[in-house]
Amino acid sequence: MSTTETGHITGTKDRDYNILWFTEACLDNALRLENYIADAERDGDSELAEFFRKAQGESQKGAEQGKRLLASRLTK
């Protein structure tokens, strides 16, 4: 795969694709962390569950920021 793709193959500029990728990764991480939280709670490890909840919150925050940034750039 070429490292110089700038949208002529995909039809999406790298900067927009990168924001899309980041947002999707954050959303995917938030979903995955839900399983980790459940595992920790099932094991009675509230410290670990809280750690994963905080990480999940940061992933949700990143996804929201990514969505806002993408929306502002696509309307230009």
JSON list of C-alpha atoms in Angstrom, two decimals:
[
{"chain": "A", "resi": 1, "resn": "MET", "atom": "CA", "xyz": [0.00, 0.00, 0.00]},
{"chain": "A", "resi": 2, "resn": "SER", "atom": "CA", "xyz": [1.30, 3.40, -0.95]},
{"chain": "A", "resi": 3, "resn": "THR", "atom": "CA", "xyz": [2.13, 5.81, 1.84]},
{"chain": "A", "resi": 4, "resn": "THR", "atom": "CA", "xyz": [1.47, 8.79, -0.41]},
{"chain": "A", "resi": 5, "resn": "GLU", "atom": "CA", "xyz": [-2.27, 8.23, -0.99]},
{"chain": "A", "resi": 6, "resn": "THR", "atom": "CA", "xyz": [-3.96, 11.61, -0.69]},
{"chain": "A", "resi": 7, "resn": "GLY", "atom": "CA", "xyz": [-7.49, 10.76, -1.68]},
{"chain": "A", "resi": 8, "resn": "HIS", "atom": "CA", "xyz": [-7.12, 10.08, -5.38]},
{"chain": "A", "resi": 9, "resn": "ILE", "atom": "CA", "xyz": [-7.64, 6.33, -4.81]},
{"chain": "A", "resi": 10, "resn": "THR", "atom": "CA", "xyz": [-10.20, 6.36, -1.99]},
{"chain": "A", "resi": 11, "resn": "GLY", "atom": "CA", "xyz": [-11.91, 9.62, -2.83]},
{"chain": "A", "resi": 12, "resn": "THR", "atom": "CA", "xyz": [-11.35, 10.77, 0.76]},
{"chain": "A", "resi": 13, "resn": "LYS", "atom": "CA", "xyz": [-8.55, 13.12, 1.72]},
{"chain": "A", "resi": 14, "resn": "ASP", "atom": "CA", "xyz": [-6.05, 11.68, 4.20]},
{"chain": "A", "resi": 15, "resn": "ARG", "atom": "CA", "xyz": [-6.93, 14.25, 6.84]},
{"chain": "A", "resi": 16, "resn": "ASP", "atom": "CA", "xyz": [-10.62, 13.33, 6.67]},
{"chain": "A", "resi": 17, "resn": "TYR", "atom": "CA", "xyz": [-9.88, 9.62, 6.56]},
{"chain": "A", "resi": 18, "resn": "ASN", "atom": "CA", "xyz": [-7.60, 9.95, 9.58]},
{"chain": "A", "resi": 19, "resn": "ILE", "atom": "CA", "xyz": [-10.31, 11.71, 11.57]},
{"chain": "A", "resi": 20, "resn": "LEU", "atom": "CA", "xyz": [-12.80, 9.02, 10.54]},
{"chain": "A", "resi": 21, "resn": "TRP", "atom": "CA", "xyz": [-10.37, 6.29, 11.57]},
{"chain": "A", "resi": 22, "resn": "PHE", "atom": "CA", "xyz": [-9.63, 7.95, 14.93]},
{"chain": "A", "resi": 23, "resn": "THR", "atom": "CA", "xyz": [-13.33, 8.39, 15.70]},
{"chain": "A", "resi": 24, "resn": "GLU", "atom": "CA", "xyz": [-14.13, 4.78, 14.80]},
{"chain": "A", "resi": 25, "resn": "ALA", "atom": "CA", "xyz": [-11.21, 3.54, 16.91]},
{"chain": "A", "resi": 26, "resn": "CYS", "atom": "CA", "xyz": [-12.47, 5.53, 19.91]},
{"chain": "A", "resi": 27, "resn": "LEU", "atom": "CA", "xyz": [-16.00, 4.17, 19.50]},
{"chain": "A", "resi": 28, "resn": "ASP", "atom": "CA", "xyz": [-14.70, 0.63, 19.10]},
{"chain": "A", "resi": 29, "resn": "ASN", "atom": "CA", "xyz": [-12.57, 1.04, 22.20]},
{"chain": "A", "resi": 30, "resn": "ALA", "atom": "CA", "xyz": [-15.55, 2.30, 24.23]},
{"chain": "A", "resi": 31, "resn": "LEU", "atom": "CA", "xyz": [-17.51, -0.81, 23.24]},
{"chain": "A", "resi": 32, "resn": "ARG", "atom": "CA", "xyz": [-14.61, -3.14, 24.02]},
{"chain": "A", "resi": 33, "resn": "LEU", "atom": "CA", "xyz": [-14.11, -1.53, 27.41]},
{"chain": "A", "resi": 34, "resn": "GLU", "atom": "CA", "xyz": [-17.73, -2.32, 28.28]},
{"chain": "A", "resi": 35, "resn": "ASN", "atom": "CA", "xyz": [-16.75, -6.01, 28.21]},
{"chain": "A", "resi": 36, "resn": "TYR", "atom": "CA", "xyz": [-13.66, -5.34, 30.33]},
{"chain": "A", "resi": 37, "resn": "ILE", "atom": "CA", "xyz": [-15.79, -3.48, 32.89]},
{"chain": "A", "resi": 38, "resn": "ALA", "atom": "CA", "xyz": [-18.22, -6.41, 33.06]},
{"chain": "A", "resi": 39, "resn": "ASP", "atom": "CA", "xyz": [-15.34, -8.87, 33.48]},
{"chain": "A", "resi": 40, "resn": "ALA", "atom": "CA", "xyz": [-13.85, -6.82, 36.32]},
{"chain": "A", "resi": 41, "resn": "GLU", "atom": "CA", "xyz": [-17.21, -6.47, 38.04]},
{"chain": "A", "resi": 42, "resn": "ARG", "atom": "CA", "xyz": [-17.89, -10.20, 37.70]},
{"chain": "A", "resi": 43, "resn": "ASP", "atom": "CA", "xyz": [-14.54, -10.83, 39.39]},
{"chain": "A", "resi": 44, "resn": "GLY", "atom": "CA", "xyz": [-15.38, -8.34, 42.14]},
{"chain": "A", "resi": 45, "resn": "ASP", "atom": "CA", "xyz": [-12.50, -6.02, 41.17]},
{"chain": "A", "resi": 46, "resn": "SER", "atom": "CA", "xyz": [-14.05, -2.58, 41.58]},
{"chain": "A", "resi": 47, "resn": "GLU", "atom": "CA", "xyz": [-10.68, -0.83, 41.23]},
{"chain": "A", "resi": 48, "resn": "LEU", "atom": "CA", "xyz": [-10.15, -2.35, 37.79]},
{"chain": "A", "resi": 49, "resn": "ALA", "atom": "CA", "xyz": [-13.75, -1.71, 36.77]},
{"chain": "A", "resi": 50, "resn": "GLU", "atom": "CA", "xyz": [-13.35, 1.97, 37.69]},
{"chain": "A", "resi": 51, "resn": "PHE", "atom": "CA", "xyz": [-10.06, 2.14, 35.77]},
{"chain": "A", "resi": 52, "resn": "PHE", "atom": "CA", "xyz": [-11.82, 0.82, 32.67]},
{"chain": "A", "resi": 53, "resn": "ARG", "atom": "CA", "xyz": [-14.78, 3.19, 33.19]},
{"chain": "A", "resi": 54, "resn": "LYS", "atom": "CA", "xyz": [-12.40, 6.16, 33.17]},
{"chain": "A", "resi": 55, "resn": "ALA", "atom": "CA", "xyz": [-10.70, 4.85, 30.04]},
{"chain": "A", "resi": 56, "resn": "GLN", "atom": "CA", "xyz": [-14.12, 4.34, 28.44]},
{"chain": "A", "resi": 57, "resn": "GLY", "atom": "CA", "xyz": [-15.04, 7.93, 29.26]},
{"chain": "A", "resi": 58, "resn": "GLU", "atom": "CA", "xyz": [-11.87, 9.17, 27.58]},
{"chain": "A", "resi": 59, "resn": "SER", "atom": "CA", "xyz": [-12.64, 7.08, 24.50]},
{"chain": "A", "resi": 60, "resn": "GLN", "atom": "CA", "xyz": [-16.17, 8.50, 24.36]},
{"chain": "A", "resi": 61, "resn": "LYS", "atom": "CA", "xyz": [-14.74, 11.99, 24.72]},
{"chain": "A", "resi": 62, "resn": "GLY", "atom": "CA", "xyz": [-12.29, 11.36, 21.87]},
{"chain": "A", "resi": 63, "resn": "ALA", "atom": "CA", "xyz": [-15.08, 10.05, 19.66]},
{"chain": "A", "resi": 64, "resn": "GLU", "atom": "CA", "xyz": [-17.22, 13.14, 20.31]},
{"chain": "A", "resi": 65, "resn": "GLN", "atom": "CA", "xyz": [-14.30, 15.44, 19.57]},
{"chain": "A", "resi": 66, "resn": "GLY", "atom": "CA", "xyz": [-13.57, 13.53, 16.37]},
{"chain": "A", "resi": 67, "resn": "LYS", "atom": "CA", "xyz": [-17.19, 13.75, 15.25]},
{"chain": "A", "resi": 68, "resn": "ARG", "atom": "CA", "xyz": [-17.30, 17.50, 15.87]},
{"chain": "A", "resi": 69, "resn": "LEU", "atom": "CA", "xyz": [-14.02, 18.08, 14.06]},
{"chain": "A", "resi": 70, "resn": "LEU", "atom": "CA", "xyz": [-15.05, 15.96, 11.09]},
{"chain": "A", "resi": 71, "resn": "ALA", "atom": "CA", "xyz": [-18.41, 17.70, 10.83]},
{"chain": "A", "resi": 72, "resn": "SER", "atom": "CA", "xyz": [-16.79, 21.13, 10.85]},
{"chain": "A", "resi": 73, "resn": "ARG", "atom": "CA", "xyz": [-14.31, 20.14, 8.14]},
{"chain": "A", "resi": 74, "resn": "LEU", "atom": "CA", "xyz": [-16.82, 18.46, 5.87]},
{"chain": "A", "resi": 75, "resn": "THR", "atom": "CA", "xyz": [-19.02, 21.53, 5.78]},
{"chain": "A", "resi": 76, "resn": "LYS", "atom": "CA", "xyz": [-16.19, 23.70, 4.43]}
]
